[in-house]
PDB file of C-alpha atoms in Angstrom:
ATOM      1  CA  GLY A  22     -25.676 -31.835-127.262  1.00 63.00           C
ATOM      2  CA  GLY A  23     -25.567 -28.253-128.418  1.00 74.00           C
ATOM      3  CA  ASP A  24     -21.825 -27.863-127.890  1.00 80.00           C
ATOM      4  CA  MET A  25     -21.025 -30.731-130.234  1.00 80.00           C
ATOM      5  CA  GLU A  26     -23.514 -29.500-132.849  1.00 88.00           C
ATOM      6  CA  GLU A  27     -21.885 -26.079-132.728  1.00 86.00           C
ATOM      7  CA  LEU A  28     -18.403 -27.607-132.936  1.00 82.00           C
ATOM      8  CA  ARG A  29     -19.400 -29.683-135.973  1.00 86.00           C
ATOM      9  CA  ARG A  30     -20.990 -26.631-137.642  1.00 87.00           C
ATOM     10  CA  CYS A  31     -17.913 -24.490-137.042  1.00 87.00           C
ATOM     11  CA  ALA A  32     -15.598 -27.314-138.068  1.00 85.00           C
ATOM     12  CA  GLY A  33     -17.499 -27.719-141.334  1.00 87.00           C
ATOM     13  CA  GLU A  34     -17.156 -24.007-142.077  1.00 87.00           C
ATOM     14  CA  LEU A  35     -13.438 -24.073-141.265  1.00 85.00           C
ATOM     15  CA  LEU A  36     -12.850 -27.159-143.401  1.00 85.00           C
ATOM     16  CA  ALA A  37     -14.684 -25.497-146.295  1.00 88.00           C
ATOM     17  CA  LEU A  38     -12.201 -22.612-145.962  1.00 89.00           C
ATOM     18  CA  GLY A  39      -9.297 -25.059-146.023  1.00 89.00           C
ATOM     19  CA  LYS A  40      -8.512 -24.662-142.322  1.00 89.00           C
ATOM     20  CA  ASN A  41      -8.029 -27.446-139.779  1.00 87.00           C
ATOM     21  CA  PRO A  42     -10.399 -26.996-136.794  1.00 84.00           C
ATOM     22  CA  GLY A  43      -7.786 -28.580-134.530  1.00 87.00           C
ATOM     23  CA  GLN A  44      -5.220 -25.930-135.435  1.00 88.00           C
ATOM     24  CA  VAL A  45      -7.187 -22.666-135.415  1.00 87.00           C
ATOM     25  CA  ALA A  46      -6.753 -20.037-132.706  1.00 86.00           C
ATOM     26  CA  ASP A  47      -8.569 -16.947-131.509  1.00 85.00           C
ATOM     27  CA  PRO A  48      -7.100 -13.439-131.994  1.00 85.00           C
ATOM     28  CA  ASP A  49      -5.137 -13.892-128.731  1.00 83.00           C
ATOM     29  CA  GLY A  50      -3.467 -17.033-130.091  1.00 82.00           C
ATOM     30  CA  ARG A  51      -5.468 -19.443-127.935  1.00 87.00           C
ATOM     31  CA  ALA A  52      -6.140 -22.721-129.734  1.00 91.00           C
ATOM     32  CA  ALA A  53      -9.687 -24.077-129.842  1.00 92.00           C
ATOM     33  CA  LEU A  54      -8.648 -26.913-127.509  1.00 93.00           C
ATOM     34  CA  LEU A  55      -7.504 -24.448-124.833  1.00 94.00           C
ATOM     35  CA  LEU A  56     -10.825 -22.611-125.036  1.00 92.00           C
ATOM     36  CA  ALA A  57     -12.786 -25.876-124.823  1.00 93.00           C
ATOM     37  CA  ALA A  58     -10.715 -27.027-121.828  1.00 94.00           C
ATOM     38  CA  GLU A  59     -11.244 -23.771-119.957  1.00 93.00           C
ATOM     39  CA  ALA A  60     -14.988 -23.879-120.697  1.00 93.00           C
ATOM     40  CA  GLY A  61     -15.268 -27.467-119.445  1.00 93.00           C
ATOM     41  CA  ARG A  62     -16.351 -28.950-122.769  1.00 93.00           C
ATOM     42  CA  ALA A  63     -14.957 -32.484-122.445  1.00 94.00           C
ATOM     43  CA  GLU A  64     -16.744 -33.824-125.547  1.00 93.00           C
ATOM     44  CA  CYS A  65     -15.419 -30.953-127.634  1.00 92.00           C
ATOM     45  CA  CYS A  66     -11.906 -31.571-126.292  1.00 93.00           C
ATOM     46  CA  ARG A  67     -12.153 -35.230-127.316  1.00 94.00           C
ATOM     47  CA  ALA A  68     -13.395 -34.350-130.805  1.00 93.00           C
ATOM     48  CA  LEU A  69     -10.741 -31.684-131.337  1.00 94.00           C
ATOM     49  CA  VAL A  70      -7.961 -34.121-130.417  1.00 96.00           C
ATOM     50  CA  GLU A  71      -9.316 -37.357-131.908  1.00 95.00           C
ATOM     51  CA  GLU A  72     -11.013 -36.045-135.053  1.00 93.00           C
ATOM     52  CA  TYR A  73      -9.070 -32.886-135.872  1.00 93.00           C
ATOM     53  CA  GLY A  74      -5.613 -33.595-134.470  1.00 94.00           C
ATOM     54  CA  ALA A  75      -5.488 -30.783-131.915  1.00 95.00           C
ATOM     55  CA  ASP A  76      -2.327 -30.853-129.793  1.00 94.00           C
ATOM     56  CA  VAL A  77      -3.219 -31.951-126.257  1.00 94.00           C
ATOM     57  CA  ALA A  78       0.083 -30.364-125.161  1.00 92.00           C
ATOM     58  CA  ALA A  79      -0.925 -26.928-126.471  1.00 90.00           C
ATOM     59  CA  THR A  80      -0.252 -23.902-124.268  1.00 89.00           C
ATOM     60  CA  ASP A  81      -1.452 -20.326-124.385  1.00 88.00           C
ATOM     61  CA  ARG A  82       0.820 -17.274-124.575  1.00 87.00           C
ATOM     62  CA  GLU A  83       1.355 -17.407-120.808  1.00 84.00           C
ATOM     63  CA  GLY A  84       2.325 -21.077-120.947  1.00 84.00           C
ATOM     64  CA  ARG A  85      -0.906 -22.361-119.393  1.00 86.00           C
ATOM     65  CA  THR A  86      -1.779 -25.898-120.463  1.00 89.00           C
ATOM     66  CA  THR A  87      -5.145 -27.466-121.221  1.00 91.00           C
ATOM     67  CA  LEU A  88      -4.989 -29.259-117.857  1.00 90.00           C
ATOM     68  CA  GLU A  89      -4.119 -26.073-115.996  1.00 87.00           C
ATOM     69  CA  LEU A  90      -7.024 -24.170-117.560  1.00 90.00           C
ATOM     70  CA  ALA A  91      -9.524 -26.970-116.873  1.00 90.00           C
ATOM     71  CA  ALA A  92      -8.287 -27.394-113.284  1.00 86.00           C
ATOM     72  CA  ALA A  93      -8.353 -23.686-112.488  1.00 86.00           C
ATOM     73  CA  ALA A  94     -11.957 -23.517-113.694  1.00 88.00           C
ATOM     74  CA  GLY A  95     -12.984 -26.609-111.704  1.00 87.00           C
ATOM     75  CA  HIS A  96     -13.846 -28.856-114.648  1.00 90.00           C
ATOM     76  CA  GLY A  97     -12.994 -32.295-113.234  1.00 89.00           C
ATOM     77  CA  GLY A  98     -14.656 -34.222-116.056  1.00 92.00           C
ATOM     78  CA  THR A  99     -12.751 -32.248-118.658  1.00 93.00           C
ATOM     79  CA  LEU A 100      -9.533 -32.742-116.714  1.00 90.00           C
ATOM     80  CA  GLU A 101     -10.125 -36.512-116.725  1.00 91.00           C
ATOM     81  CA  ALA A 102     -10.879 -36.455-120.469  1.00 95.00           C
ATOM     82  CA  LEU A 103      -7.676 -34.537-121.197  1.00 95.00           C
ATOM     83  CA  LEU A 104      -5.638 -36.965-119.092  1.00 92.00           C
ATOM     84  CA  ALA A 105      -7.202 -39.877-120.995  1.00 95.00           C
ATOM     85  CA  LEU A 106      -6.234 -38.130-124.245  1.00 96.00           C
ATOM     86  CA  GLY A 107      -2.616 -38.071-123.083  1.00 95.00           C
ATOM     87  CA  ALA A 108      -2.221 -34.639-121.509  1.00 92.00           C
ATOM     88  CA  ASP A 109       0.890 -34.565-119.316  1.00 89.00           C
ATOM     89  CA  PRO A 110       0.348 -33.091-115.817  1.00 82.00           C
ATOM     90  CA  ALA A 111       4.059 -32.241-115.644  1.00 81.00           C
ATOM     91  CA  LEU A 112       3.998 -30.163-118.847  1.00 71.00           C
ATOM     92  CA  GLY A 113       5.291 -26.669-118.210  1.00 63.00           C
ATOM     93  CA  LEU A 114       6.834 -27.501-114.845  1.00 52.00           C
ATOM     94  CA  PRO A 115       8.952 -26.223-113.113  1.00 53.00           C
ATOM     95  CA  HIS A 116       8.459 -22.806-114.742  1.00 54.00           C
ATOM     96  CA  ARG A 117       4.687 -22.884-114.195  1.00 54.00           C
ATOM     97  CA  THR A 118       2.822 -24.119-111.159  1.00 60.00           C
ATOM     98  CA  GLY A 119       0.751 -26.560-113.229  1.00 65.00           C
ATOM     99  CA  ALA A 120      -2.689 -28.073-113.062  1.00 67.00           C
ATOM    100  CA  LEU A 121      -2.398 -29.507-109.551  1.00 62.00           C
ATOM    101  CA  HIS A 122      -1.511 -26.135-108.049  1.00 63.00           C
ATOM    102  CA  ALA A 123      -4.195 -24.375-110.120  1.00 69.00           C
ATOM    103  CA  ALA A 124      -6.845 -26.770-108.793  1.00 64.00           C
ATOM    104  CA  ALA A 125      -5.621 -26.442-105.210  1.00 67.00           C
ATOM    105  CA  GLU A 126      -5.414 -22.656-105.380  1.00 71.00           C
ATOM    106  CA  ALA A 127      -8.994 -22.470-106.672  1.00 68.00           C
ATOM    107  CA  GLY A 128     -10.223 -25.066-104.138  1.00 69.00           C
ATOM    108  CA  HIS A 129     -11.468 -27.562-106.732  1.00 66.00           C
ATOM    109  CA  VAL A 130     -11.336 -30.854-104.819  1.00 67.00           C
ATOM    110  CA  ALA A 131     -12.789 -32.934-107.690  1.00 69.00           C
ATOM    111  CA  CYS A 132      -9.950 -31.771-109.933  1.00 65.00           C
ATOM    112  CA  LEU A 133      -7.380 -32.585-107.268  1.00 63.00           C
ATOM    113  CA  GLU A 134      -8.825 -36.076-106.953  1.00 70.00           C
ATOM    114  CA  ALA A 135      -8.721 -36.565-110.738  1.00 71.00           C
ATOM    115  CA  MET A 136      -5.013 -35.817-110.974  1.00 68.00           C
ATOM    116  CA  PRO A 137      -2.641 -38.815-111.111  1.00 67.00           C
TER     117      PRO A 137
END
């Protein structure tokens, strides 16, 4: 769909500039994979990891993981995709509450059910 077309367009522009789409970040230091996870873009998450080598264990400046961001936003399908890509639900624990707590706190039952 449109998200993947946009990702491919942006990736092409980044590659032309000599930058790896899987390694770029926004001005706040948030990697593209973190933004895709929080937005619930499972296909984009898969492409960033599988095609561009994005780190599925990436965290933002506050230590939030891809799983935590997807769970807090209620994106069960994205959470499942990230788990299939090798995201570790225990990453960041015990210093952070993690994806399970984020899903529970936000009341996202589908995300709770997707967690191992």
